[in-house]
Amino acid sequence: MGICLSTKSPPRRNLSKRVTNNTNSSSRWSRVRSSSIKREKFDDSVINEHAIAAALLFQQQNGGVLPFDRSSSLRHVPNSKRHQSLPRSSSTRARSLTDPLLPPQQLLNQDVNADELEVSHIVLVHGGGFGAWCWYKTIALLEECKFRVTAIDLTGSGIDLFDANGIQSLSQYVAPLTDFLEKLADGEKVILVGHDFGGACISYAMELYPSKIAKAIFIAASMLKSGQSTLDMFSQKENSNDLMRQAQKFLYTNGNNLPPTAIDLDKTLLKDLLFNHSPAKDVALASVSMRPIPFPPVLEKLSLTDANYGSVRRFYIQTPEDNAIPITLQESMINESPPEKVFRLKGSDHSPFFSKPQALHKLLVEIAKIT
């Protein structure tokens, strides 16, 4: 998430060609269970309830690991059996029309065949304070379309038990991602997706393992130039964000006379800052799951080269209703380091995996199909 220290907003500049995503269809869908013939509507409220229950259960287990195999932060036992998929709901509650649910079967019928894609393995990297848990809707939709999906818990995030206040560098913070990439088989490539501060994290990984990354997708993310840190980006753009200033709470575990060790967010301001268009149940999930953001990685300047980082195809997904990284700042980053293509996710707040999951899914599939 953004860290704003100055007062003026960056000038709006002309952008490269954009593709606007319009997914306001009010279509409904139903599926047939193998054990019965009756139709039932997919209701993501049950998925939300299970996720919240799982997060609460984890907190009650004194540091135990969640039985949630969607996260591949290299904390699981190799070759362990996958858990049963989350149950569908037979509720007949009408869905919101703001982001209508599209059937995975319909997406597959739109010439989406993961077996024919150059790369069908997508690696999801969360933003500051988040964890692999935030991608649960995206994981479910992509896996329904036969993509292979890995969601990473960075050090001190999600269910990783390391104290965020003890993280000293970006390499330490990103270690679960770089370890994962290092262990990929020779010739295997993935699509990296980074949200928020996860943009700096995937940039770091792109510099180290360009041959293992087919494409990089930045979602409302910090897309930095070489020699720039996330803090530099927000400072030099003179971006004013009073809500961010109010929400940030710096932690000083080494003493008040030394630099901050981490940044926490005021839980009472989470909805307005990060989830202004997201469902209340997802906000509740975030309020019990988000953790402090380690401060040293935010200060660290990236060293990026054209030969490595520059060789990976980059795409950017904008979130116009974003209160954490405003659209003007997103456009400034895009203009200073233009990606191959820019998409705009209409109506999305800072967390499109909650507020616009189906629209985000369609864009991820579309980018995966680009040759």
Short mmCIF file of C-alpha atoms in Angstrom, two decimals, residues 60-286:
data_model
loop_
_atom_site.label_atom_id
_atom_site.label_comp_id
_atom_site.label_asym_id
_atom_site.label_seq_id
_atom_site.Cartn_x
_atom_site.Cartn_y
_atom_site.Cartn_z
CA GLN A 60 -7.23 -19.59 18.29
CA GLN A 61 -4.73 -22.35 17.54
CA ASN A 62 -1.71 -20.63 19.10
CA GLY A 63 0.32 -20.39 15.96
CA GLY A 64 -0.94 -23.49 14.20
CA VAL A 65 -0.93 -23.63 10.42
CA LEU A 66 -4.20 -23.25 8.59
CA PRO A 67 -5.34 -26.32 6.66
CA PHE A 68 -5.71 -24.08 3.60
CA ASP A 69 -3.77 -25.40 0.65
CA ARG A 70 -4.41 -22.39 -1.55
CA SER A 71 -1.21 -20.81 -0.22
CA SER A 72 2.03 -22.14 -1.63
CA SER A 73 4.46 -20.12 0.45
CA LEU A 74 6.67 -23.22 0.70
CA ARG A 75 5.40 -23.85 4.22
CA HIS A 76 3.40 -26.95 3.26
CA VAL A 77 4.61 -30.52 3.26
CA PRO A 78 5.76 -31.60 -0.23
CA ASN A 79 3.39 -33.95 -2.04
CA SER A 80 0.73 -33.48 0.63
CA LYS A 81 -2.82 -34.35 -0.38
CA ARG A 82 -4.99 -31.46 -1.42
CA HIS A 83 -7.89 -30.58 0.79
CA GLN A 84 -11.44 -30.92 -0.39
CA SER A 85 -12.76 -27.92 -2.29
CA LEU A 86 -14.97 -25.45 -0.49
CA PRO A 87 -18.65 -26.39 -0.57
CA ARG A 88 -21.08 -24.69 -2.87
CA SER A 89 -24.10 -22.95 -1.41
CA SER A 90 -27.66 -23.77 -2.29
CA SER A 91 -28.81 -20.34 -1.18
CA THR A 92 -31.21 -18.54 -3.50
CA ARG A 93 -30.16 -15.05 -2.32
CA ALA A 94 -29.88 -12.72 -5.32
CA ARG A 95 -26.36 -11.56 -6.12
CA SER A 96 -25.29 -7.95 -6.45
CA LEU A 97 -25.33 -6.75 -10.05
CA THR A 98 -22.19 -4.63 -9.59
CA ASP A 99 -19.93 -7.56 -10.43
CA PRO A 100 -22.21 -10.38 -11.65
CA LEU A 101 -20.86 -13.89 -11.34
CA LEU A 102 -19.88 -15.50 -14.62
CA PRO A 103 -19.77 -19.27 -14.89
CA PRO A 104 -16.29 -20.71 -15.40
CA GLN A 105 -17.85 -22.88 -18.09
CA GLN A 106 -18.88 -19.74 -19.97
CA LEU A 107 -15.34 -18.40 -19.76
CA LEU A 108 -13.99 -21.69 -21.06
CA ASN A 109 -16.39 -21.52 -23.97
CA GLN A 110 -14.87 -18.14 -24.90
CA ASP A 111 -11.81 -19.86 -26.39
CA VAL A 112 -10.06 -20.18 -23.01
CA ASN A 113 -8.21 -23.46 -22.99
CA ALA A 114 -5.42 -23.54 -20.41
CA ASP A 115 -3.85 -26.57 -22.12
CA GLU A 116 -3.26 -24.51 -25.25
CA LEU A 117 -1.75 -21.49 -23.48
CA GLU A 118 1.97 -20.90 -23.62
CA VAL A 119 1.94 -20.57 -19.80
CA SER A 120 -0.95 -21.69 -17.59
CA HIS A 121 0.71 -21.43 -14.16
CA ILE A 122 -0.17 -18.16 -12.39
CA VAL A 123 1.66 -17.04 -9.24
CA LEU A 124 -0.19 -14.52 -7.06
CA VAL A 125 1.80 -12.13 -4.85
CA HIS A 126 -0.12 -10.11 -2.25
CA GLY A 127 0.43 -6.50 -1.23
CA GLY A 128 1.64 -4.97 2.01
CA GLY A 129 -0.24 -6.26 5.03
CA PHE A 130 -2.17 -8.83 3.00
CA GLY A 131 -1.49 -12.55 2.61
CA ALA A 132 -2.26 -15.39 0.22
CA TRP A 133 -5.74 -15.48 1.80
CA CYS A 134 -6.79 -12.34 -0.10
CA TRP A 135 -6.76 -14.21 -3.43
CA TYR A 136 -9.30 -16.89 -2.49
CA LYS A 137 -11.91 -15.79 -5.06
CA THR A 138 -9.30 -15.40 -7.80
CA ILE A 139 -7.82 -18.82 -7.02
CA ALA A 140 -11.22 -20.49 -7.22
CA LEU A 141 -12.10 -18.89 -10.57
CA LEU A 142 -8.73 -19.59 -12.17
CA GLU A 143 -8.67 -23.20 -11.01
CA GLU A 144 -12.18 -23.73 -12.38
CA CYS A 145 -10.69 -22.72 -15.74
CA LYS A 146 -7.93 -25.33 -15.33
CA PHE A 147 -5.13 -22.90 -14.53
CA ARG A 148 -2.48 -23.98 -12.08
CA VAL A 149 -2.39 -21.35 -9.32
CA THR A 150 0.12 -20.65 -6.56
CA ALA A 151 -0.53 -17.94 -3.95
CA ILE A 152 2.54 -16.91 -2.00
CA ASP A 153 2.73 -15.82 1.65
CA LEU A 154 5.69 -13.45 1.83
CA THR A 155 7.82 -13.45 4.99
CA GLY A 156 5.84 -12.24 8.00
CA SER A 157 2.57 -12.27 6.02
CA GLY A 158 -0.51 -14.46 6.00
CA ILE A 159 0.22 -17.65 7.95
CA ASP A 160 4.00 -17.18 7.90
CA LEU A 161 4.90 -16.88 11.59
CA PHE A 162 7.93 -14.60 11.24
CA ASP A 163 7.59 -11.25 13.04
CA ALA A 164 7.27 -8.45 10.47
CA ASN A 165 9.23 -6.15 12.81
CA GLY A 166 12.29 -8.38 12.38
CA ILE A 167 12.48 -8.19 8.58
CA GLN A 168 15.60 -6.27 7.55
CA SER A 169 15.59 -6.31 3.75
CA LEU A 170 13.52 -6.76 0.63
CA SER A 171 15.34 -10.01 -0.18
CA GLN A 172 14.30 -11.43 3.20
CA TYR A 173 10.70 -10.32 2.69
CA VAL A 174 10.52 -11.76 -0.84
CA ALA A 175 12.37 -15.01 0.00
CA PRO A 176 9.28 -17.29 -0.26
CA LEU A 177 8.75 -16.05 -3.83
CA THR A 178 12.38 -16.27 -4.95
CA ASP A 179 12.74 -19.71 -3.32
CA PHE A 180 9.69 -20.87 -5.24
CA LEU A 181 11.03 -19.57 -8.56
CA GLU A 182 14.46 -21.05 -7.96
CA LYS A 183 12.96 -24.51 -7.53
CA LEU A 184 10.96 -24.44 -10.76
CA ALA A 185 11.97 -27.12 -13.23
CA ASP A 186 14.26 -26.14 -16.09
CA GLY A 187 12.25 -24.60 -18.88
CA GLU A 188 9.15 -24.03 -16.71
CA LYS A 189 7.71 -20.51 -16.77
CA VAL A 190 5.02 -18.74 -14.77
CA ILE A 191 2.93 -15.58 -14.96
CA LEU A 192 3.66 -13.35 -11.96
CA VAL A 193 0.82 -11.21 -10.57
CA GLY A 194 1.64 -8.53 -7.99
CA HIS A 195 -0.78 -6.33 -6.06
CA ASP A 196 0.13 -3.13 -4.19
CA PHE A 197 3.63 -3.43 -2.64
CA GLY A 198 3.72 -6.85 -4.32
CA GLY A 199 4.62 -4.93 -7.47
CA ALA A 200 8.05 -4.12 -6.04
CA CYS A 201 8.36 -7.73 -4.94
CA ILE A 202 7.70 -9.22 -8.37
CA SER A 203 10.05 -6.61 -9.90
CA TYR A 204 12.80 -7.87 -7.60
CA ALA A 205 12.05 -11.44 -8.69
CA MET A 206 11.98 -10.47 -12.38
CA GLU A 207 15.52 -9.15 -12.11
CA LEU A 208 16.73 -12.42 -10.55
CA TYR A 209 14.78 -14.98 -12.63
CA PRO A 210 13.73 -13.41 -15.95
CA SER A 211 13.96 -16.73 -17.80
CA LYS A 212 11.33 -18.25 -15.50
CA ILE A 213 8.75 -15.48 -15.88
CA ALA A 214 6.70 -15.25 -19.07
CA LYS A 215 4.64 -12.20 -18.08
CA ALA A 216 4.28 -9.87 -15.11
CA ILE A 217 0.94 -8.30 -14.20
CA PHE A 218 0.83 -5.29 -11.86
CA ILE A 219 -2.54 -4.73 -10.16
CA ALA A 220 -2.79 -1.29 -8.51
CA ALA A 221 0.87 -1.96 -7.76
CA SER A 222 4.14 -0.15 -7.26
CA MET A 223 5.92 -0.40 -10.62
CA LEU A 224 9.31 1.15 -9.93
CA LYS A 225 12.29 2.28 -11.98
CA SER A 226 15.83 1.22 -11.19
CA GLY A 227 17.28 3.11 -8.23
CA GLN A 228 13.83 3.84 -6.84
CA SER A 229 12.21 2.60 -3.65
CA THR A 230 8.52 2.40 -2.90
CA LEU A 231 8.92 5.27 -0.45
CA ASP A 232 10.76 7.33 -3.11
CA MET A 233 7.94 6.78 -5.56
CA PHE A 234 5.29 8.13 -3.24
CA SER A 235 7.44 10.95 -1.94
CA GLN A 236 8.69 12.39 -5.22
CA LYS A 237 5.26 12.31 -6.81
CA GLU A 238 4.09 14.73 -4.13
CA ASN A 239 0.96 12.73 -3.70
CA SER A 240 -1.39 13.89 -0.97
CA ASN A 241 -3.44 11.20 0.70
CA ASP A 242 -4.83 12.30 4.04
CA LEU A 243 -6.69 9.02 4.53
CA MET A 244 -3.46 7.05 4.18
CA ARG A 245 -1.72 9.35 6.65
CA GLN A 246 -4.50 8.84 9.17
CA ALA A 247 -4.53 5.06 8.74
CA GLN A 248 -0.76 4.51 9.10
CA LYS A 249 0.60 3.61 12.52
CA PHE A 250 4.38 3.27 12.66
CA LEU A 251 5.81 0.63 14.98
CA TYR A 252 9.15 1.17 16.78
CA THR A 253 10.16 -2.13 18.32
CA ASN A 254 13.83 -1.08 18.38
CA GLY A 255 13.08 2.12 20.29
CA ASN A 256 11.57 5.48 19.42
CA ASN A 257 15.01 6.98 18.65
CA LEU A 258 15.53 4.50 15.76
CA PRO A 259 13.69 4.15 12.42
CA PRO A 260 10.30 2.39 12.36
CA THR A 261 10.36 -1.39 12.08
CA ALA A 262 6.90 -1.80 10.56
CA ILE A 263 3.70 -0.04 9.60
CA ASP A 264 0.29 -1.11 10.88
CA LEU A 265 -3.06 0.12 9.63
CA ASP A 266 -5.92 1.45 11.71
CA LYS A 267 -8.58 -1.25 11.43
CA THR A 268 -11.37 1.33 11.68
CA LEU A 269 -10.15 2.96 8.45
CA LEU A 270 -9.53 -0.20 6.42
CA LYS A 271 -12.84 -0.10 4.58
CA ASP A 272 -12.49 3.51 3.45
CA LEU A 273 -8.85 3.11 2.49
CA LEU A 274 -8.62 -0.32 0.86
CA PHE A 275 -12.13 -1.74 0.49
CA ASN A 276 -14.48 1.15 -0.33
CA HIS A 277 -16.34 -0.98 -2.90
CA SER A 278 -15.75 -4.43 -1.36
CA PRO A 279 -18.32 -6.69 0.37
CA ALA A 280 -18.62 -6.32 4.15
CA LYS A 281 -17.68 -9.96 4.71
CA ASP A 282 -14.39 -9.49 2.88
CA VAL A 283 -13.66 -6.43 4.99
CA ALA A 284 -14.30 -8.56 8.08
CA LEU A 285 -11.91 -11.21 6.75
CA ALA A 286 -9.23 -8.58 6.19
#
